[in-house]
Amino acid sequence: DQQVKQNSPSLSVQEGRISILNCDYTNSMFDYFLWYKKYPAEGPTFLISISSIKDKNEDGRFTVFLNKSAKHLSLHIVPSQPGDSAVYFCAASGLNAGNNRKLIWGLGTSLAVNP
Amino acid sequence: ETGVTQSPTHLIKTRGQQVTLRCSSQSGHNTVSWYQQALGQGPQFIFQYYREEENGRGNFPPRFSGLQFPNYSSELNVNALELDDSALYLCASSFYGGPGPIAQYFGPGTRLTVL
């Protein structure tokens, strides 16, 4: 049962345009959401996060939007650059019964930014 | 540069063998998590160690075990290797100092192939 879903395996965008990566989740106990970027042969790199008490967090070209009622979040990259081409993972976290946290990951979306 | 290192980078084993993967956390971090990433999948949480104790575990059998040392380096041990254990194993370190997840910083991973 995939608690964090990234329904688009791939996305292709023109340089300079906006990239929008989507993520849906099913567990209402999740209270933190993170986006990671992964280049081939490297580990994932933390990009940006958002707490469930917010609906938007912005960091430079990257903005994450959270819609709690729809259990949906999205990552916007504006403007997109060829160096942004990578696999983007959405991850969610919530306290479990043992008061521990772990990250639940989506399957990733492969973004290609074309020059 | 994340500061998280893993060794070895690649490893080939045969079914039934045992393997130990190593991780050196980023300086100042007290938490380490291990993930298994199969081809085309997102990282799957194996377990997490905080101050040398297991602090959460995913849906992996007991033949997956770990250690965290006083210097916050860590090992992942897998006994009785199976073909399906072939994957990229990622180590991530973070500093846990209160509620809410802190971003995890990943190493480059160890690619394990079981023949």
XYZ file of C-alpha atoms in Angstrom:
230
model
C 0.000 0.000 0.000
C 1.697 3.141 -1.246
C 1.087 5.859 1.329
C 2.977 8.443 -0.714
C 2.198 8.493 -4.416
C 3.924 10.262 -7.244
C 1.704 9.394 -10.154
C 3.873 10.843 -12.889
C 6.970 8.709 -13.446
C 8.450 11.334 -15.738
C 8.078 14.966 -16.758
C 9.673 16.928 -19.583
C 9.849 20.729 -19.468
C 11.453 23.437 -21.564
C 14.232 25.484 -20.010
C 12.913 28.679 -18.433
C 9.413 27.303 -17.947
C 7.794 26.100 -14.737
C 8.166 22.496 -13.577
C 5.365 21.181 -11.378
C 5.884 17.883 -9.597
C 2.946 16.391 -7.761
C 2.620 14.132 -4.748
C -0.407 12.630 -2.995
C -0.553 10.939 0.375
C -3.094 8.844 2.193
C -2.049 8.978 5.855
C -3.589 11.945 7.663
C -1.008 11.502 10.466
C 1.771 12.804 8.238
C 2.801 16.237 9.469
C 6.042 16.941 7.600
C 6.743 16.629 3.919
C 10.085 16.782 2.202
C 11.347 16.856 -1.362
C 14.625 15.266 -2.374
C 16.495 15.391 -5.652
C 18.597 12.501 -6.872
C 21.200 12.450 -9.618
C 22.414 9.112 -10.998
C 25.096 7.425 -8.869
C 24.478 9.834 -5.977
C 22.372 9.649 -2.843
C 19.235 11.818 -2.584
C 19.840 15.464 -1.703
C 17.433 17.361 0.515
C 15.705 20.166 -1.371
C 12.866 21.715 0.608
C 10.345 20.766 3.275
C 7.001 21.927 4.620
C 5.195 21.433 7.894
C 1.505 20.587 7.893
C 0.755 23.851 9.681
C 1.780 25.741 6.556
C 0.447 25.730 3.027
C 3.468 27.161 1.257
C 7.214 27.251 1.655
C 9.538 29.022 -0.738
C 13.299 28.772 -1.207
C 14.701 30.533 -4.227
C 13.411 28.896 -7.385
C 11.711 26.133 -5.396
C 8.266 26.414 -3.816
C 6.297 23.652 -2.164
C 2.528 23.929 -1.791
C 0.505 21.796 0.594
C -3.237 21.182 0.356
C -4.108 19.223 3.496
C -7.767 18.748 2.671
C -6.821 17.132 -0.634
C -3.783 15.356 0.858
C -1.758 16.765 -1.993
C 1.492 18.634 -2.298
C 3.403 19.977 -5.237
C 6.884 21.244 -5.945
C 7.228 24.182 -8.325
C 10.540 25.009 -9.944
C 10.649 28.403 -11.639
C 12.465 28.960 -13.911
C 13.532 25.416 -14.748
C 17.167 24.885 -15.664
C 18.883 21.946 -17.406
C 20.784 21.237 -14.175
C 17.447 20.527 -12.497
C 17.155 17.334 -14.534
C 17.065 14.573 -11.918
C 14.690 12.239 -10.127
C 12.582 14.036 -7.521
C 11.282 12.147 -4.510
C 8.459 13.231 -2.274
C 8.713 11.943 1.323
C 6.367 12.223 4.275
C 6.813 11.784 7.985
C 4.585 11.405 11.032
C 4.919 10.132 14.578
C 4.083 6.444 14.833
C 2.698 4.509 17.799
C 6.180 4.223 19.290
C 6.650 8.001 19.090
C 9.257 7.448 16.415
C 9.550 9.012 13.009
C 10.487 7.554 9.683
C 10.283 8.852 6.159
C 7.858 7.257 3.729
C 8.944 7.814 0.162
C 7.198 8.043 -3.161
C 8.534 6.256 -6.230
C 9.970 9.423 -7.713
C 9.395 11.548 -10.803
C 12.135 11.860 -13.382
C 12.359 15.481 -14.553
C 14.047 16.353 -17.829
C 14.616 20.053 -18.535
C 15.363 20.574 -22.189
C 17.578 23.453 -23.369
C 29.237 17.980 -0.054
C 27.089 16.077 2.446
C 29.896 14.560 4.506
C 28.177 11.159 4.617
C 30.354 8.400 3.225
C 29.585 4.761 2.532
C 31.740 1.767 1.786
C 32.099 -0.156 -0.345
C 30.586 1.515 -3.407
C 29.878 -1.786 -5.144
C 29.683 -5.336 -3.876
C 28.898 -8.697 -5.425
C 27.852 -11.603 -3.224
C 26.220 -14.969 -3.734
C 23.010 -16.298 -2.242
C 23.341 -17.378 1.377
C 26.350 -15.209 2.109
C 26.496 -12.419 4.666
C 27.383 -8.790 3.978
C 28.329 -5.749 6.064
C 27.882 -2.249 4.700
C 29.407 0.750 6.419
C 28.429 4.360 6.806
C 30.163 7.356 8.303
C 27.711 10.059 9.393
C 28.041 13.755 8.847
C 29.823 15.511 11.684
C 27.474 16.550 14.492
C 24.692 14.145 13.504
C 23.336 11.668 16.046
C 20.852 9.705 13.957
C 21.427 7.347 11.082
C 18.839 5.675 8.873
C 19.297 2.912 6.344
C 17.246 2.525 3.190
C 16.994 -0.060 0.439
C 16.288 1.245 -3.028
C 15.430 -1.316 -5.682
C 15.552 -0.371 -9.336
C 12.706 1.974 -10.268
C 11.528 2.303 -6.673
C 11.776 4.923 -3.986
C 13.938 4.279 -0.940
C 12.366 1.818 1.511
C 13.090 2.433 5.185
C 14.993 -0.423 6.851
C 15.726 0.985 10.309
C 16.988 3.983 12.188
C 19.514 4.316 15.004
C 19.612 7.122 17.524
C 22.384 7.259 20.100
C 23.395 3.666 19.393
C 19.910 2.214 19.834
C 17.438 1.087 17.203
C 14.766 3.770 17.058
C 12.384 2.452 14.465
C 12.220 -0.344 11.930
C 10.546 -0.858 8.596
C 9.119 -4.032 7.138
C 12.357 -5.967 6.839
C 13.127 -9.412 8.305
C 15.466 -9.914 11.276
C 18.292 -10.999 9.002
C 18.696 -7.261 8.388
C 20.456 -5.897 11.454
C 22.478 -2.866 12.306
C 24.809 -1.127 14.684
C 25.579 2.463 15.488
C 28.884 3.247 17.157
C 29.768 5.984 19.678
C 31.291 8.040 16.891
C 27.908 7.770 15.113
C 29.229 5.631 12.301
C 27.011 2.711 11.447
C 26.848 -0.739 9.922
C 24.117 -2.599 8.089
C 24.434 -6.382 8.224
C 22.432 -8.716 6.041
C 22.576 -12.464 6.649
C 21.519 -15.290 4.354
C 21.464 -13.086 1.283
C 18.663 -13.569 -1.214
C 18.514 -12.548 -4.864
C 15.893 -9.891 -4.023
C 18.360 -8.199 -1.702
C 20.099 -6.826 -4.794
C 19.603 -3.063 -4.522
C 21.197 0.260 -3.712
C 21.600 0.641 0.052
C 21.513 4.216 1.251
C 22.638 5.578 4.565
C 21.291 8.917 5.768
C 22.375 10.921 8.774
C 20.553 13.675 10.602
C 20.510 15.491 13.913
C 17.517 14.765 16.061
C 17.014 17.329 18.792
C 13.263 17.577 19.173
C 9.926 17.027 17.503
C 9.643 17.015 13.770
C 11.997 15.435 11.290
C 15.152 17.164 10.333
C 16.387 16.782 6.781
C 18.396 13.661 6.221
C 21.678 13.798 4.377
C 22.444 10.821 2.238
C 25.605 9.064 1.286
C 26.193 7.917 -2.299
C 25.009 4.395 -1.519
C 26.380 0.890 -1.851
C 25.250 -1.098 -4.862
C 24.809 -4.719 -3.762
C 24.391 -7.457 -6.338
C 23.433 -10.943 -5.169
C 24.046 -13.734 -7.672
